[in-house]
Structure formats: structure tokens, C-alpha cells
PDB file of C-alpha atoms in Angstrom:
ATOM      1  CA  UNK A   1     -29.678  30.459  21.005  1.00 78.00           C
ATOM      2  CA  UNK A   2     -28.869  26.919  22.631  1.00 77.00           C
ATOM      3  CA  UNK A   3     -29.027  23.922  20.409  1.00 75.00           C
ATOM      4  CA  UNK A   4     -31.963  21.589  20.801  1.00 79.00           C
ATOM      5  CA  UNK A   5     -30.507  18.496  22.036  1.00 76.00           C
ATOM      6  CA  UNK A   6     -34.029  16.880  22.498  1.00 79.00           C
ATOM      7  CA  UNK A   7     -34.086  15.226  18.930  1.00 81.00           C
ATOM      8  CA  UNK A   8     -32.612  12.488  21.505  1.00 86.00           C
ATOM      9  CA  UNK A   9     -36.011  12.104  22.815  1.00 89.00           C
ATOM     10  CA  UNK A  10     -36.203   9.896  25.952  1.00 90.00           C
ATOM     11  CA  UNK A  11     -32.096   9.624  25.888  1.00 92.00           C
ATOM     12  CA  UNK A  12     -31.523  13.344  25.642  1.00 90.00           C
ATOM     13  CA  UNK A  13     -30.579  13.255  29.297  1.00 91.00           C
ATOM     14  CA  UNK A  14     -28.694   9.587  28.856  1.00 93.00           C
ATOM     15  CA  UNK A  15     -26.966  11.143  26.499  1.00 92.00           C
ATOM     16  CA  UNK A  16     -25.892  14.614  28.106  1.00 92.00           C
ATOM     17  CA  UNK A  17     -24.013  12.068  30.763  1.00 94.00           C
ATOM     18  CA  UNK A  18     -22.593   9.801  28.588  1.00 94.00           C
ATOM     19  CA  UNK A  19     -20.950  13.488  26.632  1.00 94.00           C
ATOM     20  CA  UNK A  20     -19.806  15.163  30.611  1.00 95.00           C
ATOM     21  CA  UNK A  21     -18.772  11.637  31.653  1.00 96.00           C
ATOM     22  CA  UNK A  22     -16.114  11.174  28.719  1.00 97.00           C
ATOM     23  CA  UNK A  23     -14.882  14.195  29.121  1.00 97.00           C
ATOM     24  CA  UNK A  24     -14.496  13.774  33.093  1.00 97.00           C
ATOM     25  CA  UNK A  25     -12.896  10.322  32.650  1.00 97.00           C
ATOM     26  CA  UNK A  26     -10.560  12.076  29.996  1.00 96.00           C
ATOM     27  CA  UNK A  27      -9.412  14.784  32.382  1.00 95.00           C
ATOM     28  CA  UNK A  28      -9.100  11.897  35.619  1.00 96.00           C
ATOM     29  CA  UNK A  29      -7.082   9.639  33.243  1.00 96.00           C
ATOM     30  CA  UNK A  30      -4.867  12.881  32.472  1.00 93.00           C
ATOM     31  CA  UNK A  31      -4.322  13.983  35.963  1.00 93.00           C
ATOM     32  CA  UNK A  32      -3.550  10.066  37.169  1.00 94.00           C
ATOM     33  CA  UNK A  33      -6.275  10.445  39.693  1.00 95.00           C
ATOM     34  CA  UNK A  34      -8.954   7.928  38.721  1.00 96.00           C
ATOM     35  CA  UNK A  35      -8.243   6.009  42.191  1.00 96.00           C
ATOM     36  CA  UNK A  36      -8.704   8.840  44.207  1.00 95.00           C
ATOM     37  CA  UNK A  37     -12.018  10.121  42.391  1.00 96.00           C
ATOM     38  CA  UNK A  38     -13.045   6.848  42.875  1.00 97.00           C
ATOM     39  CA  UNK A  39     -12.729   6.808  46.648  1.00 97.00           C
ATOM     40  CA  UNK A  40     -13.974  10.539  46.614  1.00 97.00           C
ATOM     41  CA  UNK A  41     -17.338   9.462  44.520  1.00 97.00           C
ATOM     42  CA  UNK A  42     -18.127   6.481  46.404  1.00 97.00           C
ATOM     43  CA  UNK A  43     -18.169   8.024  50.018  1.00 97.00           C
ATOM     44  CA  UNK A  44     -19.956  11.021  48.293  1.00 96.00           C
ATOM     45  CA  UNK A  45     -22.554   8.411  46.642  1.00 97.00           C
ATOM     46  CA  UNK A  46     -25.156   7.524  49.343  1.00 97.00           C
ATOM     47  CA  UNK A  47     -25.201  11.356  50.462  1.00 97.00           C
ATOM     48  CA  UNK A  48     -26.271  12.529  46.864  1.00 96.00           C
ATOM     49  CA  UNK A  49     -28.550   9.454  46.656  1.00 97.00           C
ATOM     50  CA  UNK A  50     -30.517  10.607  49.848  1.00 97.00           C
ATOM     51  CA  UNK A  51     -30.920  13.920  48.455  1.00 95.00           C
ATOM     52  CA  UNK A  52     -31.676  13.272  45.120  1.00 94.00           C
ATOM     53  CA  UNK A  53     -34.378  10.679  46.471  1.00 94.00           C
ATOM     54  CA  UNK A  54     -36.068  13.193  48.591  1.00 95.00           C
ATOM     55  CA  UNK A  55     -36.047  15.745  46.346  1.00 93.00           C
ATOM     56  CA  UNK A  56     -37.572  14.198  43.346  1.00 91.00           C
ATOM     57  CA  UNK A  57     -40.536  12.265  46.347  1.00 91.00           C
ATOM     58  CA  UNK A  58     -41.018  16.064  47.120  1.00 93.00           C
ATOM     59  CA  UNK A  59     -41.542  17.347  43.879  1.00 88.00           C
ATOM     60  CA  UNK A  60     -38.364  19.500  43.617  1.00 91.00           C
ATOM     61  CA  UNK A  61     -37.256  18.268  40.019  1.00 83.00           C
ATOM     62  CA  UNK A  62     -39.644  16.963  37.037  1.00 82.00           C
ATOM     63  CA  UNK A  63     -37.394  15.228  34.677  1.00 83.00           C
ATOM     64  CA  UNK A  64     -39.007  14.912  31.193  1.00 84.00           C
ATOM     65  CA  UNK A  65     -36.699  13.472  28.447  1.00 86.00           C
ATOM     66  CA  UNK A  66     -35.037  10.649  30.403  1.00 89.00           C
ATOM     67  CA  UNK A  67     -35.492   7.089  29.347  1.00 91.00           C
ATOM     68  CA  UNK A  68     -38.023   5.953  32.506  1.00 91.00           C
ATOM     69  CA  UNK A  69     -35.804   2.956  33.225  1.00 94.00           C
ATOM     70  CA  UNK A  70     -35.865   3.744  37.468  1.00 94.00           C
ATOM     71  CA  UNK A  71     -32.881   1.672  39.935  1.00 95.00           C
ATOM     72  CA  UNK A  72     -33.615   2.101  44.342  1.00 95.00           C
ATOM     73  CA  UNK A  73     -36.795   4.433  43.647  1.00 92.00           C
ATOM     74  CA  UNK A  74     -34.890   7.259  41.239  1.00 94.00           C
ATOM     75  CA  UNK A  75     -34.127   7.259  37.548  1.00 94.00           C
ATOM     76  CA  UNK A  76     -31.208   5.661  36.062  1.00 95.00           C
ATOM     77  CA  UNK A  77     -29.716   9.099  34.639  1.00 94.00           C
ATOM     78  CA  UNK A  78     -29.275  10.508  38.401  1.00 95.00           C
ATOM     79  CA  UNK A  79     -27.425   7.706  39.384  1.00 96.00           C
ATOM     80  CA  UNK A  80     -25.183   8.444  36.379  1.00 96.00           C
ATOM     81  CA  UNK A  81     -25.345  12.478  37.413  1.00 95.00           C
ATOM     82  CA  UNK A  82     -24.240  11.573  41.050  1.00 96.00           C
ATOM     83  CA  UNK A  83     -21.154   9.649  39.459  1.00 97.00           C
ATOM     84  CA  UNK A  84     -20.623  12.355  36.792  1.00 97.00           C
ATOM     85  CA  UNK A  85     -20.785  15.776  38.788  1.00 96.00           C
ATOM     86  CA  UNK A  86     -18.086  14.636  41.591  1.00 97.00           C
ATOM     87  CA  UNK A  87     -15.582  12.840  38.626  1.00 97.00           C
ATOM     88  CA  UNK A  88     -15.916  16.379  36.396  1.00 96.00           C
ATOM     89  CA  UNK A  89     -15.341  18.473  39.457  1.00 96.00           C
ATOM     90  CA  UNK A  90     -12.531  16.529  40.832  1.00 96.00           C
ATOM     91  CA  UNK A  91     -11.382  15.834  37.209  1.00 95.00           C
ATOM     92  CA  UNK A  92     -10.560  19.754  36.888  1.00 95.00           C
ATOM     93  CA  UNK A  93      -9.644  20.161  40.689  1.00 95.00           C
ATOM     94  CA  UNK A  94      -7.050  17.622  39.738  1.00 94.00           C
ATOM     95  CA  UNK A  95      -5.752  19.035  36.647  1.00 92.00           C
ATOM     96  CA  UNK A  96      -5.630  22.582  37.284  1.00 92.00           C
ATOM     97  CA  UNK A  97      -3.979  20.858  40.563  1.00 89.00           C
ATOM     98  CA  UNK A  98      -0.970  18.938  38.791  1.00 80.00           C
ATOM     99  CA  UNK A  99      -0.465  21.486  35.530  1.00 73.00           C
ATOM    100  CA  UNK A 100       3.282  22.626  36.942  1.00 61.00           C
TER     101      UNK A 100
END
């Protein structure tokens, strides 16, 4: 059985970003490739931002325990998940990448 990580109430999702984020600036800052993330997240940026825009207008997603502070017409946690995703990704790419 999972934890229950709502006793965060409207931060539980906040939260659950703030946790992957760390740990995907930790593994950039150990591969050296925070620069090149960067560049990676920010051309990736507007494409998630369309997406995630459409599909939460269409009804796709229902997000319940996220704080309700909203930034361009989406809530402030999936402009944090569209940063977070790419940098843990690229954060293992990169790792796994430069272990030798």
C-alpha cells in the first residue's frame, strides 16, 4: 500500500515537485549538464504548455489537491511539472550518459 501523501492538502502536488525537482537538479548538477537541460527545457516549454493547456480546457486531467494559484490559463504546479519531467529525464539520460 502507497503512502498517503495528501495530509499536504492543497500542496500535496506543490510538494511532489518540489521532492522530483531536487532530486533532478541533484542528478544535472552531478552530470555538469545544467546548461544544456536548460536549453533542452526551454525549447521543450511552449510545446508542453500547448498541450497541457488543451488538455486540461478539454477535460483530460482533473487536478484536485493543488494549491488553485493558476499563471497563462493553467495551474502553477504544471508549469513546475513541464520544468520537472524534461530536467529528471535528461538528469538520468545525462548520468547514466557520463558514468565511465
Amino acid at each position: 500500500m502507497l503512502p498517503n501523501i495528501g495530509v499536504f492538502g492543497r500542496f500535496t502536488y506543490f510538494v511532489t515537485e518540489v521532492v522530483f525537482g531536487s532530486a533532478a537538479l541533484g542528478l544535472l548538477w552531478r552530470a555538469d549538464a545544467l546548461r544544456s537541460a536548460a536549453r533542452t527545457i526551454a525549447v521543450l516549454y511552449p510545446i508542453a504548455y500547448v498541450w497541457d493547456w488543451y488538455t486540461l480546457k478539454v477535460g483530460v486531467f482533473d487536478i484536485k489537491l493543488r494549491t488553485g494559484v493558476d499563471l497563462l490559463g493553467i495551474p502553477i504546479e504544471e508549469h513546475i511539472f513541464m520544468v520537472v519531467v524534461p530536467a529528471f529525464v535528461l538528469g538520468l539520460h545525462e548520468t547514466l550518459r557520463n558514468r565511465d
